[in-house]
mmCIF file with all atom_site columns, C-alpha atoms in Angstrom:
data_model
loop_
_atom_site.group_PDB
_atom_site.id
_atom_site.type_symbol
_atom_site.label_atom_id
_atom_site.label_alt_id
_atom_site.label_comp_id
_atom_site.label_asym_id
_atom_site.label_entity_id
_atom_site.label_seq_id
_atom_site.pdbx_PDB_ins_code
_atom_site.Cartn_x
_atom_site.Cartn_y
_atom_site.Cartn_z
_atom_site.occupancy
_atom_site.B_iso_or_equiv
_atom_site.pdbx_formal_charge
_atom_site.auth_seq_id
_atom_site.auth_comp_id
_atom_site.auth_asym_id
_atom_site.auth_atom_id
_atom_site.pdbx_PDB_model_num
ATOM 1   C CA . MET A 1 1   ? 64.658  74.866  81.984  1.00 0.00 ? 1026 MET A CA 1
ATOM 2   C CA . ILE A 1 2   ? 63.866  76.884  78.869  1.00 0.00 ? 1027 ILE A CA 1
ATOM 3   C CA . ARG A 1 3   ? 66.825  79.194  79.584  1.00 0.00 ? 1028 ARG A CA 1
ATOM 4   C CA . LEU A 1 4   ? 69.162  76.231  79.850  1.00 0.00 ? 1029 LEU A CA 1
ATOM 5   C CA . PHE A 1 5   ? 67.839  74.778  76.594  1.00 0.00 ? 1030 PHE A CA 1
ATOM 6   C CA . PHE A 1 6   ? 68.210  78.164  74.855  1.00 0.00 ? 1031 PHE A CA 1
ATOM 7   C CA . ALA A 1 7   ? 71.795  78.578  76.144  1.00 0.00 ? 1032 ALA A CA 1
ATOM 8   C CA . PHE A 1 8   ? 72.693  75.041  75.029  1.00 0.00 ? 1033 PHE A CA 1
ATOM 9   C CA . THR A 1 9   ? 71.195  75.613  71.556  1.00 0.00 ? 1034 THR A CA 1
ATOM 10  C CA . LEU A 1 10  ? 73.014  78.942  71.249  1.00 0.00 ? 1035 LEU A CA 1
ATOM 11  C CA . LEU A 1 11  ? 76.294  77.326  72.262  1.00 0.00 ? 1036 LEU A CA 1
ATOM 12  C CA . ILE A 1 12  ? 75.914  74.633  69.580  1.00 0.00 ? 1037 ILE A CA 1
ATOM 13  C CA . ALA A 1 13  ? 74.904  77.165  66.917  1.00 0.00 ? 1038 ALA A CA 1
ATOM 14  C CA . LEU A 1 14  ? 77.850  79.476  67.654  1.00 0.00 ? 1039 LEU A CA 1
ATOM 15  C CA . ASN A 1 15  ? 80.411  76.708  68.081  1.00 0.00 ? 1040 ASN A CA 1
ATOM 16  C CA . ILE A 1 16  ? 82.289  77.586  64.876  1.00 0.00 ? 1041 ILE A CA 1
ATOM 17  C CA . ASN A 1 17  ? 82.685  81.229  65.903  1.00 0.00 ? 1042 ASN A CA 1
ATOM 18  C CA . VAL A 1 18  ? 83.960  80.230  69.337  1.00 0.00 ? 1043 VAL A CA 1
ATOM 19  C CA . LEU A 1 19  ? 86.714  78.058  67.856  1.00 0.00 ? 1044 LEU A CA 1
ATOM 20  C CA . ALA A 1 20  ? 87.657  80.416  65.005  1.00 0.00 ? 1045 ALA A CA 1
ATOM 21  C CA . GLN A 1 21  ? 90.715  82.288  66.144  1.00 0.00 ? 1046 GLN A CA 1
ATOM 22  C CA . LYS A 1 22  ? 93.844  83.853  64.684  1.00 0.00 ? 1047 LYS A CA 1
ATOM 23  C CA . ILE A 1 23  ? 96.978  83.941  66.789  1.00 0.00 ? 1048 ILE A CA 1
ATOM 24  C CA . LEU A 1 24  ? 100.613 84.976  66.540  1.00 0.00 ? 1049 LEU A CA 1
ATOM 25  C CA . LYS A 1 25  ? 102.805 82.343  68.209  1.00 0.00 ? 1050 LYS A CA 1
ATOM 26  C CA . LEU A 1 26  ? 106.426 82.624  69.210  1.00 0.00 ? 1051 LEU A CA 1
ATOM 27  C CA . ASP A 1 27  ? 108.317 79.329  69.026  1.00 0.00 ? 1052 ASP A CA 1
ATOM 28  C CA . SER A 1 28  ? 111.716 79.298  70.653  1.00 0.00 ? 1053 SER A CA 1
ATOM 29  C CA . GLY A 1 29  ? 114.231 76.481  70.361  1.00 0.00 ? 1054 GLY A CA 1
ATOM 30  C CA . ILE A 1 30  ? 114.042 75.725  74.076  1.00 0.00 ? 1055 ILE A CA 1
ATOM 31  C CA . ASN A 1 31  ? 110.344 76.260  74.803  1.00 0.00 ? 1056 ASN A CA 1
ATOM 32  C CA . PRO A 1 32  ? 107.935 75.582  71.904  1.00 0.00 ? 1057 PRO A CA 1
ATOM 33  C CA . ASN A 1 33  ? 105.096 77.285  73.796  1.00 0.00 ? 1058 ASN A CA 1
ATOM 34  C CA . ALA A 1 34  ? 106.958 80.446  74.775  1.00 0.00 ? 1059 ALA A CA 1
ATOM 35  C CA . MET A 1 35  ? 104.350 83.111  73.976  1.00 0.00 ? 1060 MET A CA 1
ATOM 36  C CA . VAL A 1 36  ? 101.012 83.389  72.202  1.00 0.00 ? 1061 VAL A CA 1
ATOM 37  C CA . PHE A 1 37  ? 99.556  86.710  71.083  1.00 0.00 ? 1062 PHE A CA 1
ATOM 38  C CA . LYS A 1 38  ? 95.857  87.075  70.279  1.00 0.00 ? 1063 LYS A CA 1
ATOM 39  C CA . VAL A 1 39  ? 93.822  90.024  69.089  1.00 0.00 ? 1064 VAL A CA 1
ATOM 40  C CA . GLY A 1 40  ? 93.808  92.459  71.994  1.00 0.00 ? 1065 GLY A CA 1
ATOM 41  C CA . SER A 1 41  ? 97.110  91.199  73.447  1.00 0.00 ? 1066 SER A CA 1
ATOM 42  C CA . GLU A 1 42  ? 99.913  93.617  74.153  1.00 0.00 ? 1067 GLU A CA 1
ATOM 43  C CA . ILE A 1 43  ? 103.147 93.010  72.255  1.00 0.00 ? 1068 ILE A CA 1
ATOM 44  C CA . ILE A 1 44  ? 106.576 94.577  72.706  1.00 0.00 ? 1069 ILE A CA 1
ATOM 45  C CA . PHE A 1 45  ? 108.720 94.168  69.603  1.00 0.00 ? 1070 PHE A CA 1
ATOM 46  C CA . GLN A 1 46  ? 111.691 95.549  67.720  1.00 0.00 ? 1071 GLN A CA 1
ATOM 47  C CA . LEU A 1 47  ? 111.713 96.081  63.962  1.00 0.00 ? 1072 LEU A CA 1
ATOM 48  C CA . ALA A 1 48  ? 114.544 95.390  61.516  1.00 0.00 ? 1073 ALA A CA 1
ATOM 49  C CA . GLY A 1 49  ? 116.996 98.254  61.257  1.00 0.00 ? 1074 GLY A CA 1
ATOM 50  C CA . GLU A 1 50  ? 116.046 99.764  64.631  1.00 0.00 ? 1075 GLU A CA 1
ATOM 51  C CA . LYS A 1 51  ? 118.645 98.892  67.241  1.00 0.00 ? 1076 LYS A CA 1
ATOM 52  C CA . ASN A 1 52  ? 117.366 100.317 70.557  1.00 0.00 ? 1077 ASN A CA 1
ATOM 53  C CA . ASN A 1 53  ? 113.825 101.292 69.579  1.00 0.00 ? 1078 ASN A CA 1
ATOM 54  C CA . TRP A 1 54  ? 111.140 99.080  71.139  1.00 0.00 ? 1079 TRP A CA 1
ATOM 55  C CA . HIS A 1 55  ? 107.488 99.365  70.091  1.00 0.00 ? 1080 HIS A CA 1
ATOM 56  C CA . GLN A 1 56  ? 104.759 98.539  72.592  1.00 0.00 ? 1081 GLN A CA 1
ATOM 57  C CA . ASP A 1 57  ? 101.193 98.299  71.337  1.00 0.00 ? 1082 ASP A CA 1
ATOM 58  C CA . ARG A 1 58  ? 98.032  96.181  71.319  1.00 0.00 ? 1083 ARG A CA 1
ATOM 59  C CA . ILE A 1 59  ? 97.264  93.861  68.420  1.00 0.00 ? 1084 ILE A CA 1
ATOM 60  C CA . GLU A 1 60  ? 94.071  94.999  66.691  1.00 0.00 ? 1085 GLU A CA 1
ATOM 61  C CA . ALA A 1 61  ? 93.930  92.387  63.893  1.00 0.00 ? 1086 ALA A CA 1
ATOM 62  C CA . ILE A 1 62  ? 95.969  89.546  62.451  1.00 0.00 ? 1087 ILE A CA 1
ATOM 63  C CA . ASP A 1 63  ? 96.091  89.020  58.674  1.00 0.00 ? 1088 ASP A CA 1
ATOM 64  C CA . THR A 1 64  ? 96.941  85.354  58.097  1.00 0.00 ? 1089 THR A CA 1
ATOM 65  C CA . GLU A 1 65  ? 97.229  85.559  54.314  1.00 0.00 ? 1090 GLU A CA 1
ATOM 66  C CA . LYS A 1 66  ? 99.779  88.377  54.180  1.00 0.00 ? 1091 LYS A CA 1
ATOM 67  C CA . LYS A 1 67  ? 101.305 87.478  57.576  1.00 0.00 ? 1092 LYS A CA 1
ATOM 68  C CA . ARG A 1 68  ? 100.861 90.928  59.065  1.00 0.00 ? 1093 ARG A CA 1
ATOM 69  C CA . ILE A 1 69  ? 99.560  92.315  62.326  1.00 0.00 ? 1094 ILE A CA 1
ATOM 70  C CA . ALA A 1 70  ? 97.570  95.513  62.678  1.00 0.00 ? 1095 ALA A CA 1
ATOM 71  C CA . ILE A 1 71  ? 98.422  97.815  65.571  1.00 0.00 ? 1096 ILE A CA 1
ATOM 72  C CA . ALA A 1 72  ? 97.294  101.377 66.315  1.00 0.00 ? 1097 ALA A CA 1
ATOM 73  C CA . THR A 1 73  ? 100.105 102.917 64.240  1.00 0.00 ? 1098 THR A CA 1
ATOM 74  C CA . GLY A 1 74  ? 99.564  100.724 61.160  1.00 0.00 ? 1099 GLY A CA 1
ATOM 75  C CA . MET A 1 75  ? 100.361 97.305  59.733  1.00 0.00 ? 1100 MET A CA 1
ATOM 76  C CA . VAL A 1 76  ? 103.552 95.442  60.624  1.00 0.00 ? 1101 VAL A CA 1
ATOM 77  C CA . ALA A 1 77  ? 104.835 92.466  58.639  1.00 0.00 ? 1102 ALA A CA 1
ATOM 78  C CA . VAL A 1 78  ? 105.822 89.538  60.841  1.00 0.00 ? 1103 VAL A CA 1
ATOM 79  C CA . VAL A 1 79  ? 109.090 89.055  58.920  1.00 0.00 ? 1104 VAL A CA 1
ATOM 80  C CA . ASP A 1 80  ? 110.128 92.629  59.867  1.00 0.00 ? 1105 ASP A CA 1
ATOM 81  C CA . ILE A 1 81  ? 110.030 91.854  63.593  1.00 0.00 ? 1106 ILE A CA 1
ATOM 82  C CA . THR A 1 82  ? 113.533 90.992  64.817  1.00 0.00 ? 1107 THR A CA 1
ATOM 83  C CA . ALA A 1 83  ? 112.921 90.678  68.566  1.00 0.00 ? 1108 ALA A CA 1
ATOM 84  C CA . VAL A 1 84  ? 110.035 90.183  70.987  1.00 0.00 ? 1109 VAL A CA 1
ATOM 85  C CA . ARG A 1 85  ? 110.198 91.002  74.684  1.00 0.00 ? 1110 ARG A CA 1
ATOM 86  C CA . ASN A 1 86  ? 108.324 89.299  77.521  1.00 0.00 ? 1111 ASN A CA 1
ATOM 87  C CA . LEU A 1 87  ? 107.928 91.472  80.624  1.00 0.00 ? 1112 LEU A CA 1
ATOM 88  C CA . ASN A 1 88  ? 107.018 88.641  83.003  1.00 0.00 ? 1113 ASN A CA 1
ATOM 89  C CA . PRO A 1 89  ? 108.997 85.562  81.941  1.00 0.00 ? 1114 PRO A CA 1
ATOM 90  C CA . TYR A 1 90  ? 109.559 84.172  85.438  1.00 0.00 ? 1115 TYR A CA 1
ATOM 91  C CA . PRO A 1 91  ? 106.540 85.003  87.627  1.00 0.00 ? 1116 PRO A CA 1
ATOM 92  C CA . PHE A 1 92  ? 107.665 82.649  90.420  1.00 0.00 ? 1117 PHE A CA 1
ATOM 93  C CA . TRP A 1 93  ? 111.042 84.360  90.795  1.00 0.00 ? 1118 TRP A CA 1
ATOM 94  C CA . ARG A 1 94  ? 109.478 87.814  90.660  1.00 0.00 ? 1119 ARG A CA 1
ATOM 95  C CA . LYS A 1 95  ? 107.178 86.872  93.550  1.00 0.00 ? 1120 LYS A CA 1
ATOM 96  C CA . ILE A 1 96  ? 110.163 85.631  95.529  1.00 0.00 ? 1121 ILE A CA 1
ATOM 97  C CA . ALA A 1 97  ? 112.038 88.902  94.878  1.00 0.00 ? 1122 ALA A CA 1
ATOM 98  C CA . HIS A 1 98  ? 109.021 90.917  95.981  1.00 0.00 ? 1123 HIS A CA 1
ATOM 99  C CA . GLY A 1 99  ? 108.624 88.772  99.112  1.00 0.00 ? 1124 GLY A CA 1
ATOM 100 C CA . LEU A 1 100 ? 112.289 89.222  100.050 1.00 0.00 ? 1125 LEU A CA 1
ATOM 101 C CA . LYS A 1 101 ? 112.009 92.990  99.711  1.00 0.00 ? 1126 LYS A CA 1
ATOM 102 C CA . VAL A 1 102 ? 108.826 93.148  101.803 1.00 0.00 ? 1127 VAL A CA 1
ATOM 103 C CA . PHE A 1 103 ? 110.402 90.932  104.478 1.00 0.00 ? 1128 PHE A CA 1
ATOM 104 C CA . SER A 1 104 ? 113.525 93.089  104.603 1.00 0.00 ? 1129 SER A CA 1
ATOM 105 C CA . LEU A 1 105 ? 111.556 96.350  104.855 1.00 0.00 ? 1130 LEU A CA 1
ATOM 106 C CA . SER A 1 106 ? 109.511 95.021  107.769 1.00 0.00 ? 1131 SER A CA 1
ATOM 107 C CA . GLY A 1 107 ? 112.743 93.767  109.361 1.00 0.00 ? 1132 GLY A CA 1
ATOM 108 C CA . PHE A 1 108 ? 114.309 97.219  108.906 1.00 0.00 ? 1133 PHE A CA 1
ATOM 109 C CA . PHE A 1 109 ? 111.335 98.772  110.644 1.00 0.00 ? 1134 PHE A CA 1
ATOM 110 C CA . TRP A 1 110 ? 111.360 96.457  113.663 1.00 0.00 ? 1135 TRP A CA 1
ATOM 111 C CA . SER A 1 111 ? 115.165 96.408  113.882 1.00 0.00 ? 1136 SER A CA 1
ATOM 112 C CA . GLY A 1 112 ? 115.188 100.192 113.784 1.00 0.00 ? 1137 GLY A CA 1
ATOM 113 C CA . ILE A 1 113 ? 112.837 100.247 116.747 1.00 0.00 ? 1138 ILE A CA 1
ATOM 114 C CA . GLY A 1 114 ? 115.114 97.780  118.557 1.00 0.00 ? 1139 GLY A CA 1
ATOM 115 C CA . VAL A 1 115 ? 118.260 99.805  117.810 1.00 0.00 ? 1140 VAL A CA 1
ATOM 116 C CA . MET A 1 116 ? 116.560 102.970 119.110 1.00 0.00 ? 1141 MET A CA 1
ATOM 117 C CA . ASN A 1 117 ? 115.782 101.135 122.360 1.00 0.00 ? 1142 ASN A CA 1
ATOM 118 C CA . GLY A 1 118 ? 119.432 100.114 122.695 1.00 0.00 ? 1143 GLY A CA 1
ATOM 119 C CA . ASP A 1 119 ? 119.130 96.414  121.799 1.00 0.00 ? 1144 ASP A CA 1
ATOM 120 C CA . ALA A 1 120 ? 122.503 95.180  120.537 1.00 0.00 ? 1145 ALA A CA 1
ATOM 121 C CA . ALA A 1 121 ? 121.039 92.037  118.920 1.00 0.00 ? 1146 ALA A CA 1
ATOM 122 C CA . SER A 1 122 ? 118.971 94.142  116.506 1.00 0.00 ? 1147 SER A CA 1
ATOM 123 C CA . LYS A 1 123 ? 122.114 95.453  114.771 1.00 0.00 ? 1148 LYS A CA 1
ATOM 124 C CA . GLY A 1 124 ? 122.928 92.011  113.343 1.00 0.00 ? 1149 GLY A CA 1
ATOM 125 C CA . PHE A 1 125 ? 119.367 91.548  112.144 1.00 0.00 ? 1150 PHE A CA 1
ATOM 126 C CA . PHE A 1 126 ? 119.540 95.039  110.629 1.00 0.00 ? 1151 PHE A CA 1
ATOM 127 C CA . ILE A 1 127 ? 122.539 93.894  108.542 1.00 0.00 ? 1152 ILE A CA 1
ATOM 128 C CA . PHE A 1 128 ? 120.749 90.633  107.659 1.00 0.00 ? 1153 PHE A CA 1
ATOM 129 C CA . CYS A 1 129 ? 117.732 92.620  106.403 1.00 0.00 ? 1154 CYS A CA 1
ATOM 130 C CA . GLY A 1 130 ? 120.009 94.776  104.250 1.00 0.00 ? 1155 GLY A CA 1
ATOM 131 C CA . SER A 1 131 ? 121.521 91.739  102.561 1.00 0.00 ? 1156 SER A CA 1
ATOM 132 C CA . THR A 1 132 ? 118.037 90.221  102.111 1.00 0.00 ? 1157 THR A CA 1
ATOM 133 C CA . TRP A 1 133 ? 116.814 93.384  100.401 1.00 0.00 ? 1158 TRP A CA 1
ATOM 134 C CA . ALA A 1 134 ? 119.903 93.405  98.141  1.00 0.00 ? 1159 ALA A CA 1
ATOM 135 C CA . THR A 1 135 ? 119.244 89.760  97.202  1.00 0.00 ? 1160 THR A CA 1
ATOM 136 C CA . GLY A 1 136 ? 115.601 90.547  96.369  1.00 0.00 ? 1161 GLY A CA 1
ATOM 137 C CA . TRP A 1 137 ? 116.662 93.552  94.293  1.00 0.00 ? 1162 TRP A CA 1
ATOM 138 C CA . LEU A 1 138 ? 119.254 91.493  92.401  1.00 0.00 ? 1163 LEU A CA 1
ATOM 139 C CA . ILE A 1 139 ? 116.731 88.729  91.622  1.00 0.00 ? 1164 ILE A CA 1
ATOM 140 C CA . GLY A 1 140 ? 114.249 91.388  90.453  1.00 0.00 ? 1165 GLY A CA 1
ATOM 141 C CA . VAL A 1 141 ? 116.834 92.899  88.108  1.00 0.00 ? 1166 VAL A CA 1
ATOM 142 C CA . LEU A 1 142 ? 117.897 89.529  86.688  1.00 0.00 ? 1167 LEU A CA 1
ATOM 143 C CA . VAL A 1 143 ? 114.329 88.373  85.885  1.00 0.00 ? 1168 VAL A CA 1
ATOM 144 C CA . ARG A 1 144 ? 113.035 91.774  84.771  1.00 0.00 ? 1169 ARG A CA 1
ATOM 145 C CA . HIS A 1 145 ? 112.336 90.726  81.191  1.00 0.00 ? 1170 HIS A CA 1
ATOM 146 C CA . LYS A 1 146 ? 113.376 88.208  78.574  1.00 0.00 ? 1171 LYS A CA 1
ATOM 147 C CA . THR A 1 147 ? 114.135 89.077  74.964  1.00 0.00 ? 1172 THR A CA 1
ATOM 148 C CA . TYR A 1 148 ? 113.613 86.568  72.175  1.00 0.00 ? 1173 TYR A CA 1
ATOM 149 C CA . ARG A 1 149 ? 115.788 87.345  69.138  1.00 0.00 ? 1174 ARG A CA 1
ATOM 150 C CA . LEU A 1 150 ? 114.276 86.324  65.806  1.00 0.00 ? 1175 LEU A CA 1
ATOM 151 C CA . GLY A 1 151 ? 115.860 85.828  62.427  1.00 0.00 ? 1176 GLY A CA 1
ATOM 152 C CA . LYS A 1 152 ? 117.760 83.461  60.181  1.00 0.00 ? 1177 LYS A CA 1
ATOM 153 C CA . ASN A 1 153 ? 120.477 82.469  62.636  1.00 0.00 ? 1178 ASN A CA 1
ATOM 154 C CA . GLN A 1 154 ? 118.252 82.383  65.730  1.00 0.00 ? 1179 GLN A CA 1
ATOM 155 C CA . ARG A 1 155 ? 116.142 79.534  67.071  1.00 0.00 ? 1180 ARG A CA 1
ATOM 156 C CA . SER A 1 156 ? 113.046 81.622  67.770  1.00 0.00 ? 1181 SER A CA 1
ATOM 157 C CA . ARG A 1 157 ? 110.414 82.198  65.083  1.00 0.00 ? 1182 ARG A CA 1
ATOM 158 C CA . LEU A 1 158 ? 107.046 83.940  64.863  1.00 0.00 ? 1183 LEU A CA 1
ATOM 159 C CA . HIS A 1 159 ? 104.195 82.025  63.229  1.00 0.00 ? 1184 HIS A CA 1
ATOM 160 C CA . VAL A 1 160 ? 100.801 83.372  62.182  1.00 0.00 ? 1185 VAL A CA 1
ATOM 161 C CA . LEU A 1 161 ? 98.211  80.655  62.759  1.00 0.00 ? 1186 LEU A CA 1
ATOM 162 C CA . ASP A 1 162 ? 94.554  80.472  61.747  1.00 0.00 ? 1187 ASP A CA 1
ATOM 163 C CA . LEU A 1 163 ? 92.662  78.106  64.037  1.00 0.00 ? 1188 LEU A CA 1
ATOM 164 C CA . THR A 1 164 ? 89.410  78.142  62.107  1.00 0.00 ? 1189 THR A CA 1
ATOM 165 C CA . PRO A 1 165 ? 87.991  74.613  61.996  1.00 0.00 ? 1190 PRO A CA 1
ATOM 166 C CA . ALA A 1 166 ? 87.918  73.087  58.522  1.00 0.00 ? 1191 ALA A CA 1
#
């Protein structure tokens, strides 16, 4: 009982620190809750003036006053970021692609055994498994990542938010 009372008192005393949080939020025109980055989150971004150079690093700190993020290589201003990439934008479709590939590989295995035994019906299933694997591969390629372009003419924007209670 004393432990429960102590934990409850500690929770009330540290309530402000639990709610105080700084985040970097990506708002897109289609989905207002596209991505949220916290301290310790991994971010993949592209800076202004760098066409095909993507930076991937963990956020170490977020400066809300100067609107900068600190990563291992230094400080980056939020206005200098021109694109952000999400590596898992469609988790449901990626699971389906993985499931199709696993199904087709097991079908290849069992159809191969049937073809070796001289079963003519296994040849059609062998072709079906090939097309299933190709479909899974194509879905995997199409939902590999999503890039959010930022800037004046784009809908997406990065916001630095301080969620410290007033």
